[in-house]
Short mmCIF file of C-alpha atoms and ligand atoms in Angstrom, two decimals:
data_model
loop_
_atom_site.label_atom_id
_atom_site.label_comp_id
_atom_site.label_asym_id
_atom_site.label_seq_id
_atom_site.Cartn_x
_atom_site.Cartn_y
_atom_site.Cartn_z
CA UNK Q 1 0.00 0.00 0.00
CA UNK Q 2 2.85 2.40 0.77
CA UNK Q 3 4.08 1.83 -2.73
CA UNK Q 4 0.70 2.75 -4.15
CA UNK Q 5 0.67 5.92 -2.06
CA UNK Q 6 4.18 6.77 -3.26
CA UNK Q 7 2.96 6.49 -6.84
CA UNK Q 8 -0.23 8.39 -6.13
CA UNK Q 9 1.78 11.41 -4.96
CA UNK Q 10 3.19 12.26 -8.38
CA UNK Q 11 1.52 13.05 -11.66
CA UNK Q 12 3.37 10.23 -13.38
CA UNK Q 13 2.48 7.79 -10.62
CA UNK Q 14 -1.19 8.70 -10.95
CA UNK Q 15 -0.97 7.76 -14.59
CA UNK Q 16 0.65 4.46 -13.71
CA UNK Q 17 -2.29 3.72 -11.43
CA UNK Q 18 -4.68 4.71 -14.23
CA UNK Q 19 -2.90 2.36 -16.57
CA UNK Q 20 -3.10 -0.53 -14.12
CA UNK Q 21 -6.77 0.03 -13.26
CA UNK Q 22 -7.57 0.52 -16.95
CA UNK Q 23 -5.80 -2.74 -17.68
CA UNK Q 24 -7.90 -4.60 -15.10
CA UNK Q 25 -11.01 -3.35 -16.89
CA UNK Q 26 -9.57 -4.22 -20.23
CA UNK Q 27 -9.15 -7.80 -19.00
CA UNK Q 28 -12.72 -7.78 -17.72
CA UNK Q 29 -13.97 -6.52 -21.08
CA UNK Q 30 -12.34 -9.44 -22.88
CA UNK Q 31 -13.92 -11.95 -20.48
CA UNK Q 32 -17.28 -10.22 -20.67
CA UNK Q 33 -17.14 -10.22 -24.45
CA UNK Q 34 -16.36 -13.93 -24.56
CA UNK Q 35 -19.32 -14.56 -22.26
CA UNK Q 36 -21.63 -12.50 -24.48
CA UNK Q 37 -20.56 -14.36 -27.59
CA UNK Q 38 -21.90 -17.48 -25.87
CA UNK Q 39 -25.35 -16.18 -26.82
CA UNK Q 40 -24.65 -17.46 -30.32
CA UNK Q 41 -24.40 -21.00 -28.89
CA UNK Q 42 -28.05 -20.85 -27.88
CA UNK Q 43 -30.27 -20.01 -24.96
CA UNK Q 44 -29.43 -23.05 -22.85
CA UNK Q 45 -25.70 -22.51 -23.05
CA UNK Q 46 -26.03 -18.81 -22.24
CA UNK Q 47 -28.33 -19.29 -19.25
CA UNK Q 48 -26.11 -22.04 -17.90
CA UNK Q 49 -23.14 -19.68 -18.14
CA UNK Q 50 -25.03 -16.99 -16.19
CA UNK Q 51 -25.93 -19.57 -13.58
CA UNK Q 52 -22.32 -20.71 -13.44
CA UNK Q 53 -21.13 -17.17 -12.55
CA UNK Q 54 -23.46 -17.21 -9.57
CA UNK Q 55 -22.10 -20.43 -8.14
CA UNK Q 56 -18.40 -20.19 -9.07
CA UNK Q 57 -16.29 -21.61 -6.28
CA UNK Q 58 -19.00 -23.88 -4.84
CA UNK Q 59 -18.91 -25.86 -2.67
CA UNK Q 60 -15.78 -24.20 -1.25
CA UNK Q 61 -17.46 -20.80 -1.29
CA UNK Q 62 -21.08 -19.82 -0.78
CA UNK Q 63 -22.93 -18.85 -3.94
CA UNK Q 64 -22.46 -15.30 -5.15
CA UNK Q 65 -19.31 -14.88 -3.02
CA UNK Q 66 -16.84 -15.29 -5.87
CA UNK Q 67 -19.02 -13.09 -8.04
CA UNK Q 68 -19.11 -10.37 -5.42
CA UNK Q 69 -15.39 -10.54 -4.76
CA UNK Q 70 -14.89 -10.07 -8.47
CA UNK Q 71 -17.36 -7.20 -8.56
CA UNK Q 72 -15.61 -5.53 -5.62
CA UNK Q 73 -12.33 -5.49 -7.54
CA UNK Q 74 -14.05 -4.03 -10.60
CA UNK Q 75 -15.86 -1.35 -8.60
CA UNK Q 76 -12.71 -0.35 -6.72
CA UNK Q 77 -10.58 -0.14 -9.85
CA UNK Q 78 -13.27 1.74 -11.73
CA UNK Q 79 -13.69 4.33 -8.98
CA UNK Q 80 -9.92 4.71 -8.72
CA UNK Q 81 -9.64 5.16 -12.49
CA UNK Q 82 -12.36 7.82 -12.61
CA UNK Q 83 -11.08 9.72 -9.58
CA UNK Q 84 -7.56 9.74 -11.01
CA UNK Q 85 -8.91 10.86 -14.39
CA UNK Q 86 -10.69 13.70 -12.68
CA UNK Q 87 -7.65 14.74 -10.63
CA UNK Q 88 -5.21 14.64 -13.52
CA UNK Q 89 -7.65 16.48 -15.80
CA UNK Q 90 -8.02 19.20 -13.21
CA UNK Q 91 -4.26 19.52 -12.89
CA UNK Q 92 -4.04 19.93 -16.66
CA UNK Q 93 -6.87 22.47 -16.88
CA UNK Q 94 -5.18 24.61 -14.27
CA UNK Q 95 -1.90 24.28 -16.13
CA UNK Q 96 -3.43 25.92 -19.23
CA UNK Q 97 -5.72 28.44 -17.56
CA UNK Q 98 -5.42 30.82 -20.53
CA UNK Q 99 -5.83 29.16 -23.92
CA UNK Q 100 -4.66 30.04 -27.42
CA UNK Q 101 -6.58 31.97 -30.01
CA UNK Q 102 -5.26 29.55 -32.59
CA UNK Q 103 -3.92 26.08 -31.91
CA UNK Q 104 -3.25 23.32 -34.40
CA UNK Q 105 -3.92 19.83 -33.12
CA UNK Q 106 -0.53 18.10 -33.15
CA UNK Q 107 -1.68 15.01 -31.24
CA UNK Q 108 -1.19 11.85 -33.21
CA UNK Q 109 -4.61 10.33 -32.65
CA UNK Q 110 -8.03 12.00 -32.33
CA UNK Q 111 -8.89 9.28 -29.81
CA UNK Q 112 -6.44 10.78 -27.31
CA UNK Q 113 -8.51 13.99 -27.30
CA UNK Q 114 -11.68 12.02 -26.62
CA UNK Q 115 -10.51 10.17 -23.48
CA UNK Q 116 -12.23 12.45 -20.97
CA UNK Q 117 -15.62 12.91 -22.65
CA UNK Q 118 -15.54 9.35 -23.92
CA UNK Q 119 -14.86 8.22 -20.37
CA UNK Q 120 -17.87 10.15 -19.11
CA UNK Q 121 -20.04 8.52 -21.79
CA UNK Q 122 -18.73 5.10 -20.70
CA UNK Q 123 -19.62 5.93 -17.08
CA UNK Q 124 -23.18 6.93 -18.03
CA UNK Q 125 -23.53 3.79 -20.09
CA UNK Q 126 -22.22 1.62 -17.28
CA UNK Q 127 -24.86 2.91 -14.85
CA UNK Q 128 -27.59 2.37 -17.44
CA UNK Q 129 -26.24 -1.05 -18.37
CA UNK Q 130 -26.34 -2.29 -14.78
CA UNK Q 131 -29.88 -0.97 -14.27
CA UNK Q 132 -30.80 -2.57 -17.58
CA UNK Q 133 -29.24 -6.04 -17.62
CA UNK Q 134 -28.25 -6.73 -14.00
CA UNK Q 135 -30.99 -5.33 -11.79
CA UNK Q 136 -33.62 -5.01 -14.53
CA UNK Q 137 -34.84 -1.68 -13.14
CA UNK Q 138 -34.84 -0.07 -16.59
CA UNK Q 139 -35.76 -3.24 -18.48
CA UNK Q 140 -39.38 -3.45 -19.74
CA UNK Q 141 -39.58 -7.25 -19.63
CA UNK Q 142 -37.04 -8.46 -17.08
CA UNK Q 143 -37.28 -11.91 -15.52
CA UNK Q 144 -35.08 -12.18 -12.44
CA UNK Q 145 -33.10 -15.35 -11.65
CA UNK Q 146 -34.86 -17.80 -9.34
CA UNK Q 147 -34.49 -21.36 -8.10
CA UNK Q 148 -35.31 -22.71 -11.56
CA UNK Q 149 -32.25 -20.89 -12.98
CA UNK Q 150 -31.38 -17.85 -15.01
CA UNK Q 151 -33.29 -16.04 -17.74
CA UNK Q 152 -30.29 -14.11 -19.00
CA UNK Q 153 -30.90 -15.02 -22.63
CA UNK Q 154 -34.50 -13.83 -22.52
CA UNK Q 155 -33.43 -10.58 -20.85
CA UNK Q 156 -30.68 -10.04 -23.40
CA UNK Q 157 -32.85 -10.53 -26.47
CA UNK Q 158 -35.90 -8.61 -25.27
CA UNK Q 159 -33.72 -5.85 -23.84
CA UNK Q 160 -31.88 -5.24 -27.10
CA UNK Q 161 -34.83 -5.61 -29.45
CA UNK Q 162 -35.68 -1.92 -28.97
CA UNK Q 163 -33.66 -0.17 -31.73
CA UNK Q 164 -33.04 2.92 -29.58
CA UNK Q 165 -31.58 0.83 -26.77
CA UNK Q 166 -29.46 -1.14 -29.23
CA UNK Q 167 -28.26 2.13 -30.78
CA UNK Q 168 -27.17 3.42 -27.38
CA UNK Q 169 -25.24 0.19 -26.81
CA UNK Q 170 -23.47 0.65 -30.15
CA UNK Q 171 -22.69 4.30 -29.35
CA UNK Q 172 -21.22 3.40 -25.97
CA UNK Q 173 -19.14 0.64 -27.55
CA UNK Q 174 -17.78 3.11 -30.06
CA UNK Q 175 -16.59 5.20 -27.10
CA UNK Q 176 -15.10 2.10 -25.46
CA UNK Q 177 -13.29 1.19 -28.69
CA UNK Q 178 -11.91 4.73 -29.02
CA UNK Q 179 -10.91 4.66 -25.33
CA UNK Q 180 -9.02 1.41 -25.89
CA UNK Q 181 -7.49 2.56 -29.19
CA UNK Q 182 -5.65 5.28 -27.29
CA UNK Q 183 -5.76 3.61 -23.85
CA UNK Q 184 -4.02 0.37 -24.75
CA UNK Q 185 -1.28 2.24 -26.59
CA UNK Q 186 -1.05 4.79 -23.78
CA UNK Q 187 -0.91 2.06 -21.16
CA UNK Q 188 2.21 0.58 -22.72
CA UNK Q 189 3.82 4.01 -22.95
CA UNK Q 190 2.86 4.83 -19.36
CA UNK Q 191 4.26 1.57 -18.06
CA UNK Q 192 7.49 2.25 -19.90
CA UNK Q 193 7.18 -0.34 -22.65
CA UNK Q 194 9.08 1.38 -25.44
CA UNK Q 195 11.76 -1.12 -26.31
CA UNK Q 196 13.26 -0.13 -29.66
CA UNK Q 197 12.66 -3.65 -30.96
CA UNK Q 198 8.98 -3.86 -30.10
CA UNK Q 199 7.68 -0.32 -29.80
CA UNK Q 200 6.45 -0.24 -33.41
CA UNK Q 201 4.02 -3.04 -32.46
CA UNK Q 202 2.17 -0.90 -29.93
CA UNK Q 203 -0.03 0.92 -32.43
CA UNK Q 204 -1.10 -2.22 -34.34
CA UNK Q 205 -1.75 -4.09 -31.07
CA UNK Q 206 -3.98 -1.30 -29.75
CA UNK Q 207 -5.81 -1.05 -33.07
CA UNK Q 208 -6.48 -4.78 -33.27
CA UNK Q 209 -7.61 -4.93 -29.64
CA UNK Q 210 -9.99 -1.99 -30.08
CA UNK Q 211 -11.42 -3.48 -33.28
CA UNK Q 212 -11.88 -6.93 -31.71
CA UNK Q 213 -13.63 -5.54 -28.65
CA UNK Q 214 -15.88 -3.40 -30.83
CA UNK Q 215 -16.85 -6.17 -33.23
CA UNK Q 216 -17.21 -8.79 -30.51
CA UNK Q 217 -19.58 -6.70 -28.42
CA UNK Q 218 -21.50 -5.06 -31.27
CA UNK Q 219 -22.28 -8.38 -32.93
CA UNK Q 220 -24.81 -9.12 -30.17
CA UNK Q 221 -27.17 -6.10 -30.42
CA UNK Q 222 -26.82 -6.13 -34.21
CA UNK Q 223 -27.75 -9.82 -34.36
CA UNK Q 224 -30.75 -9.21 -32.12
CA UNK Q 225 -31.99 -6.45 -34.41
CA UNK Q 226 -31.33 -8.58 -37.48
CA UNK Q 227 -33.35 -11.41 -35.99
CA UNK Q 228 -30.40 -13.79 -35.81
CA UNK Q 229 -30.62 -13.99 -32.01
CA UNK Q 230 -34.22 -14.57 -30.97
CA UNK F 1 5.88 40.24 -49.60
CA UNK F 2 3.15 41.85 -47.52
CA UNK F 3 1.57 40.20 -44.49
CA UNK F 4 -1.10 40.87 -41.91
CA UNK F 5 0.06 40.04 -38.39
CA UNK F 6 -2.15 39.53 -35.37
CA UNK F 7 0.18 39.79 -32.40
CA UNK F 8 -0.50 39.38 -28.68
CA UNK F 9 0.42 42.63 -26.89
CA UNK F 10 0.60 42.71 -23.12
CA UNK F 11 2.20 45.53 -21.17
CA UNK F 12 3.35 43.47 -18.22
CA UNK F 13 2.56 40.42 -16.12
CA UNK F 14 -0.53 42.05 -14.66
CA UNK F 15 -1.90 43.62 -17.84
CA UNK F 16 -4.88 41.91 -19.49
CA UNK F 17 -3.39 41.93 -22.98
CA UNK F 18 -5.06 41.79 -26.39
CA UNK F 19 -4.33 41.03 -30.03
CA UNK F 20 -3.24 43.93 -32.21
CA UNK F 21 -3.14 43.85 -35.99
CA UNK F 22 -0.10 45.09 -37.90
CA UNK F 23 0.79 45.26 -41.58
CA UNK F 24 4.28 43.98 -42.44
CA UNK F 25 5.23 45.55 -45.79
CA UNK F 26 7.96 44.69 -48.28
CA UNK F 27 9.34 41.75 -46.35
CA UNK F 28 12.09 39.85 -48.14
CA UNK F 29 11.32 36.18 -48.55
CA UNK F 30 14.91 35.53 -47.46
CA UNK F 31 14.31 37.21 -44.11
CA UNK F 32 13.99 35.04 -41.04
CA UNK F 33 10.83 35.28 -38.97
CA UNK F 34 12.64 37.31 -36.31
CA UNK F 35 14.10 39.66 -38.94
CA UNK F 36 10.56 40.22 -40.16
CA UNK F 37 9.57 41.20 -36.62
CA UNK F 38 12.65 43.48 -36.46
CA UNK F 39 11.36 45.30 -39.56
CA UNK F 40 7.91 45.68 -38.02
CA UNK F 41 9.49 46.97 -34.80
CA UNK F 42 11.55 49.59 -36.67
CA UNK F 43 8.34 50.94 -38.18
CA UNK F 44 6.71 50.98 -34.75
CA UNK F 45 9.64 52.85 -33.24
CA UNK F 46 9.60 55.38 -36.09
CA UNK F 47 5.91 55.92 -35.44
CA UNK F 48 6.65 56.51 -31.75
CA UNK F 49 5.04 53.26 -30.58
CA UNK F 50 6.31 50.54 -28.28
CA UNK F 51 8.13 47.77 -30.19
CA UNK F 52 6.89 44.19 -29.86
CA UNK F 53 8.85 42.41 -27.14
CA UNK F 54 10.13 38.96 -28.10
CA UNK F 55 13.01 36.94 -26.77
CA UNK F 56 16.01 35.99 -28.90
CA UNK F 57 19.71 35.47 -28.50
CA UNK F 58 21.68 33.10 -30.71
CA UNK F 59 19.39 33.27 -33.76
CA UNK F 60 20.75 29.91 -34.84
CA UNK F 61 18.54 27.45 -33.04
CA UNK F 62 20.70 26.62 -30.05
CA UNK F 63 19.80 28.94 -27.17
CA UNK F 64 16.10 28.11 -27.01
CA UNK F 65 14.91 31.61 -26.20
CA UNK F 66 12.93 32.58 -29.31
CA UNK F 67 9.84 30.40 -28.87
CA UNK F 68 6.45 31.73 -29.91
CA UNK F 69 3.22 30.27 -31.20
CA UNK F 70 2.91 30.95 -34.93
CA UNK F 71 -0.48 30.17 -36.46
CA UNK F 72 -1.15 27.71 -33.66
CA UNK F 73 2.13 25.79 -33.97
CA UNK F 74 5.16 26.30 -31.70
CA UNK F 75 8.04 27.73 -33.76
CA UNK F 76 5.76 27.84 -36.81
CA UNK F 77 4.69 25.33 -39.41
CA UNK F 78 8.08 24.09 -40.66
CA UNK F 79 8.93 21.53 -37.98
CA UNK F 80 12.34 20.61 -36.49
CA UNK F 81 13.49 24.25 -36.27
CA UNK F 82 13.28 27.12 -33.82
CA UNK F 83 11.47 30.36 -34.71
CA UNK F 84 14.78 32.07 -35.50
CA UNK F 85 15.44 29.45 -38.21
CA UNK F 86 12.05 29.92 -39.85
CA UNK F 87 12.21 31.79 -43.14
CA UNK F 88 9.54 33.99 -44.63
CA UNK F 89 9.61 32.09 -47.93
CA UNK F 90 7.39 29.40 -46.48
CA UNK F 91 4.62 32.01 -46.21
CA UNK F 92 2.71 33.49 -49.15
CA UNK F 93 2.22 37.12 -50.02
CA UNK F 94 -0.95 38.35 -48.32
CA UNK F 95 -0.94 35.67 -45.56
CA UNK F 96 -2.42 36.38 -42.15
CA UNK F 97 -0.23 35.24 -39.27
CA UNK F 98 -1.31 34.87 -35.65
CA UNK F 99 1.54 35.21 -33.14
CA UNK F 100 1.00 34.35 -29.48
CA UNK F 101 3.20 33.68 -26.45
CA UNK F 102 3.48 30.17 -24.95
CA UNK F 103 0.39 29.58 -22.85
CA UNK F 104 0.99 27.79 -19.56
CA UNK F 105 0.30 28.75 -15.98
CA UNK F 106 3.89 27.77 -15.18
CA UNK F 107 5.16 30.16 -17.92
CA UNK F 108 3.69 33.55 -16.96
CA UNK F 109 3.84 36.23 -19.66
CA UNK F 110 6.38 38.92 -18.82
CA UNK F 111 5.60 41.14 -21.79
CA UNK F 112 4.03 40.60 -25.25
CA UNK F 113 5.59 37.35 -26.54
CA UNK F 114 8.11 36.90 -23.73
CA UNK F 115 7.32 34.34 -21.04
CA UNK F 116 9.21 33.42 -17.87
CA UNK F 117 10.64 29.93 -18.30
CA UNK F 118 12.24 29.94 -14.85
CA UNK F 119 10.19 26.86 -14.00
CA UNK F 120 12.50 24.85 -16.30
CA UNK F 121 15.55 26.07 -14.38
CA UNK F 122 13.97 24.98 -11.12
CA UNK F 123 13.22 21.52 -12.56
CA UNK F 124 16.89 21.25 -13.54
CA UNK F 125 17.92 22.49 -10.08
CA UNK F 126 15.85 19.70 -8.55
CA UNK F 127 17.96 16.95 -10.11
CA UNK F 128 19.15 17.66 -13.63
CA UNK F 129 22.81 17.39 -12.76
CA UNK F 130 25.43 14.85 -11.78
CA UNK F 131 27.71 15.07 -8.76
CA UNK F 132 31.26 14.26 -9.79
CA UNK F 133 34.72 15.41 -8.88
CA UNK F 134 35.52 18.35 -11.13
CA UNK F 135 38.98 19.59 -11.83
CA UNK F 136 41.35 17.99 -14.30
CA UNK F 137 39.59 16.41 -17.25
CA UNK F 138 39.38 12.61 -17.05
CA UNK F 139 41.16 10.56 -19.72
CA UNK F 140 39.12 10.04 -22.82
CA UNK F 141 37.37 6.66 -22.81
CA UNK F 142 38.29 6.06 -19.17
CA UNK F 143 34.61 5.28 -18.63
CA UNK F 144 33.31 3.19 -21.52
CA UNK F 145 29.83 4.01 -22.79
CA UNK F 146 28.03 1.77 -25.23
CA UNK F 147 27.54 3.42 -28.61
CA UNK F 148 23.83 2.71 -28.46
CA UNK F 149 23.47 4.46 -25.09
CA UNK F 150 25.74 7.31 -26.10
CA UNK F 151 23.59 7.98 -29.18
CA UNK F 152 20.35 7.97 -27.23
CA UNK F 153 21.82 10.13 -24.46
CA UNK F 154 23.06 12.61 -27.07
CA UNK F 155 19.65 12.70 -28.78
CA UNK F 156 18.04 13.56 -25.45
CA UNK F 157 20.75 16.08 -24.65
CA UNK F 158 19.89 18.16 -27.73
CA UNK F 159 17.00 19.73 -25.77
CA UNK F 160 17.42 23.52 -25.83
CA UNK F 161 14.79 24.14 -23.16
CA UNK F 162 12.68 26.33 -25.44
CA UNK F 163 9.34 25.21 -24.00
CA UNK F 164 7.70 24.22 -27.31
CA UNK F 165 6.69 20.87 -25.77
CA UNK F 166 4.74 22.65 -23.04
CA UNK F 167 3.26 25.08 -25.55
CA UNK F 168 2.00 22.30 -27.82
CA UNK F 169 0.77 19.94 -25.11
CA UNK F 170 -3.01 20.03 -24.63
CA UNK F 171 -2.25 19.49 -20.92
CA UNK F 172 0.55 22.07 -20.74
CA UNK F 173 2.74 19.31 -19.37
CA UNK F 174 6.53 19.61 -19.34
CA UNK F 175 7.06 15.87 -19.38
CA UNK F 176 9.12 15.84 -22.58
CA UNK F 177 11.53 18.44 -21.19
CA UNK F 178 11.84 16.59 -17.88
CA UNK F 179 12.16 13.22 -19.57
CA UNK F 180 14.84 14.43 -21.97
CA UNK F 181 17.03 15.38 -19.02
CA UNK F 182 16.24 12.20 -17.07
CA UNK F 183 17.10 10.13 -20.15
CA UNK F 184 20.23 12.05 -21.01
CA UNK F 185 21.76 11.67 -17.56
CA UNK F 186 20.22 8.31 -16.68
CA UNK F 187 21.73 6.55 -19.69
CA UNK F 188 25.29 7.49 -18.84
CA UNK F 189 27.48 5.89 -16.17
CA UNK F 190 28.15 9.29 -14.56
CA UNK F 191 24.42 9.75 -14.02
CA UNK F 192 23.76 6.49 -12.20
CA UNK F 193 24.46 7.61 -8.63
CA UNK F 194 21.51 9.97 -8.52
CA UNK F 195 19.38 8.21 -11.12
CA UNK F 196 16.32 7.33 -9.03
CA UNK F 197 16.39 10.32 -6.67
CA UNK F 198 16.68 12.49 -9.78
CA UNK F 199 13.51 11.24 -11.42
CA UNK F 200 11.46 11.56 -8.23
CA UNK F 201 12.74 15.07 -7.45
CA UNK F 202 12.39 16.37 -11.00
CA UNK F 203 8.85 15.04 -11.41
CA UNK F 204 7.98 16.47 -8.02
CA UNK F 205 9.29 19.89 -9.07
CA UNK F 206 7.50 19.58 -12.43
CA UNK F 207 4.19 19.09 -10.60
CA UNK F 208 4.92 21.83 -8.06
CA UNK F 209 5.54 24.34 -10.86
CA UNK F 210 1.99 23.82 -12.06
CA UNK F 211 2.61 21.94 -15.29
CA UNK F 212 -0.15 19.59 -16.42
CA UNK F 213 -0.39 15.83 -16.53
CA UNK F 214 1.00 14.03 -19.58
CA UNK F 215 -1.64 11.88 -21.27
CA UNK F 216 0.48 10.66 -24.17
CA UNK F 217 -0.98 12.84 -26.91
CA UNK F 218 2.41 13.05 -28.62
CA UNK F 219 2.00 16.72 -29.59
CA UNK F 220 5.26 17.59 -27.80
CA UNK F 221 7.44 15.45 -30.03
CA UNK F 222 5.79 16.95 -33.12
CA UNK F 223 6.54 20.44 -31.83
CA UNK F 224 10.09 19.82 -30.58
CA UNK F 225 12.61 21.70 -32.73
CA UNK F 226 15.16 19.00 -31.91
CA UNK F 227 12.89 16.04 -32.63
CA UNK F 228 13.19 14.55 -29.14
CA UNK F 229 11.07 11.41 -28.92
CA UNK F 230 8.42 10.54 -26.35
CA UNK F 231 10.39 7.32 -25.85
CA UNK F 232 12.22 9.43 -23.29
CA UNK F 233 8.92 9.78 -21.41
CA UNK F 234 8.43 6.01 -21.37
CA UNK F 235 11.90 5.78 -19.86
CA UNK F 236 11.12 8.41 -17.24
CA UNK F 237 7.93 6.52 -16.34
CA UNK F 238 9.90 3.32 -15.90
CA UNK F 239 12.52 4.97 -13.70
CA UNK F 240 9.81 6.61 -11.61
CA UNK F 241 8.05 3.30 -11.05
CA UNK F 242 11.29 1.64 -9.98
CA UNK F 243 12.09 4.59 -7.69
CA UNK F 244 8.65 4.66 -6.02
CA UNK F 245 8.73 0.92 -5.60
CA UNK F 246 12.18 0.90 -4.03
CA UNK F 247 11.68 3.97 -1.83
CA UNK F 248 8.42 2.76 -0.33
CA UNK F 249 9.92 -0.67 0.35
CA UNK F 250 12.71 0.73 2.47
C1 HEM A 1 -16.08 7.12 -16.37
C2 HEM A 1 -15.31 6.30 -16.99
C3 HEM A 1 -13.91 6.60 -17.48
C4 HEM A 1 -13.24 7.80 -17.54
C5 HEM A 1 -13.72 9.19 -17.11
C6 HEM A 1 -11.95 7.53 -18.09
C7 HEM A 1 -10.99 8.50 -18.34
C8 HEM A 1 -9.71 8.22 -18.74
C9 HEM A 1 -8.69 9.21 -18.91
C10 HEM A 1 -8.83 10.72 -18.73
C11 HEM A 1 -7.55 8.55 -19.25
C12 HEM A 1 -6.17 9.16 -19.42
C13 HEM A 1 -5.88 9.36 -20.83
C14 HEM A 1 -4.46 9.00 -21.18
O1 HEM A 1 -3.64 8.63 -20.35
O2 HEM A 1 -4.21 9.09 -22.34
C15 HEM A 1 -7.87 7.15 -19.32
C16 HEM A 1 -6.97 6.16 -19.65
C17 HEM A 1 -7.28 4.82 -19.79
N1 HEM A 1 -8.52 4.24 -19.61
FE1 HEM A 1 -10.16 5.21 -18.95
N2 HEM A 1 -11.83 6.19 -18.33
C18 HEM A 1 -13.02 5.58 -17.99
C19 HEM A 1 -13.35 4.24 -18.11
C20 HEM A 1 -12.49 3.26 -18.57
C21 HEM A 1 -12.85 1.86 -18.74
C22 HEM A 1 -14.22 1.24 -18.47
C23 HEM A 1 -11.73 1.23 -19.18
C24 HEM A 1 -11.58 -0.23 -19.49
C25 HEM A 1 -11.89 -0.69 -20.64
C26 HEM A 1 -10.68 2.21 -19.31
C27 HEM A 1 -9.40 1.95 -19.76
C28 HEM A 1 -8.39 2.88 -19.84
C29 HEM A 1 -7.02 2.60 -20.16
C30 HEM A 1 -6.43 1.23 -20.50
C31 HEM A 1 -6.31 3.82 -20.11
C32 HEM A 1 -4.83 4.07 -20.35
C33 HEM A 1 -4.12 4.38 -19.06
C34 HEM A 1 -2.89 5.22 -19.21
O3 HEM A 1 -1.97 4.85 -19.92
O4 HEM A 1 -2.84 6.27 -18.57
N3 HEM A 1 -11.17 3.44 -18.92
N4 HEM A 1 -9.20 6.97 -19.00
S1 FES A 2 17.22 32.68 -30.87
FE1 FES A 2 18.36 31.05 -30.00
S2 FES A 2 17.16 29.33 -30.56
FE2 FES A 2 16.19 30.95 -31.61
#
């Protein structure tokens, strides 16, 4: 913990912590995406997977405990990431209190300029997404899990069959893809990975990762709208 | 050639400041950008007005004092040169040119286009040096340095401290400047003793001066008249992580 505090004290250290927390979420996104793609294997498979998440670790652990431990890590890293984003952004705004009349954009990717607003969009989406697919509060036809098992597939398909909802999912995923396009590259730079032999691979890796995450996630709402997932 | 200039005029640190428009007439295309401003200033003096204050010294791209924002780009649109090395031939007759000082809270405007870059000196004071016995020069090659390291250290050492990196950065961060020095000294055997204290102290001073937080936009390396790479920043980040890790473990 003292090491984390030592990092937190400096601007560079804050970025390191952002990179690490962002990386945790990046890992989660890959797992989440793989889980979603299970919808293409049919309703039974998908519902069984949802049920599996609930009981991971049984009988060693009570049901939901592994899931909640996992959620705790995600919540903590997300909050840390957002708070650090806010603090570092504020530092930067104060550092350029007076702006230019004219300023060319010399940054090498437009995505880097979209991190802060894109991040806010992701945050809004995340709140909606949880109220939509996890608690069902904002879902018009939600069937909660009960003793007979999960209805995740039903909730997924009915939830995304509204074109406006599906469009919002696609919009949010565009922001996530842009965030990763810069974020994955930035993460390697922040963590000091700039070896002359491999540094030219950072851009292609970030591009491929962003494209994969985008296509993997977007395939689900698009397939629901197209009637492929019913 | 004739040009219309919109130049930031500010009487002193506490003055509000505003853009003023000037006509630069009969400018030779062989003139440098600063010579063009000299011509404009002569006209202003003849007309009994205050000349435009701008900083300059070597006029050959090595002192780092002549920085200004030209049409939204530090040192103008050419790339890899300082303002004093910019020639008027890259502009066209009739062009409008906007000229502004560097904008950063850590670089307060002193007058017109002149800003106080003392913050850079204080970052250097915080750790941009090596402690060695001075006196008689050591024998050449007494301390071997790998060619690869020597080249990279020299590339980083070409920083002239002009502040273009800060001026271009959307965050007004001075990370490229700080990282150039950390890389230059940290790659050489003479710089090892203070290597980790240096990075912590310099980054601390960087933050204390009120520079912003680097978010890897890469604008600094585009603006740098010496082409210093943001690879130096990756190196600084690595050294800082090692330093924080080691210090907190003690
Ligand atoms: C409210 C939500 C979010 C906000 C406000 C936000 C904001 C930011 C900001 C301002 C940066 C720094 C930009 C830079 O260093 O270039 C950043 C970096 C990053 N973000 Fe986010 N973000 C959010 C959510 C996420 C999520 C959900 C993920 C996971 C997919 C993520 C992954 C990353 C990564 C990997 C980086 C790069 C870290 C670095 O090198 O500094 N972010 N974010
Ligand atoms: S006047 Fe010295 S670098 Fe331009």
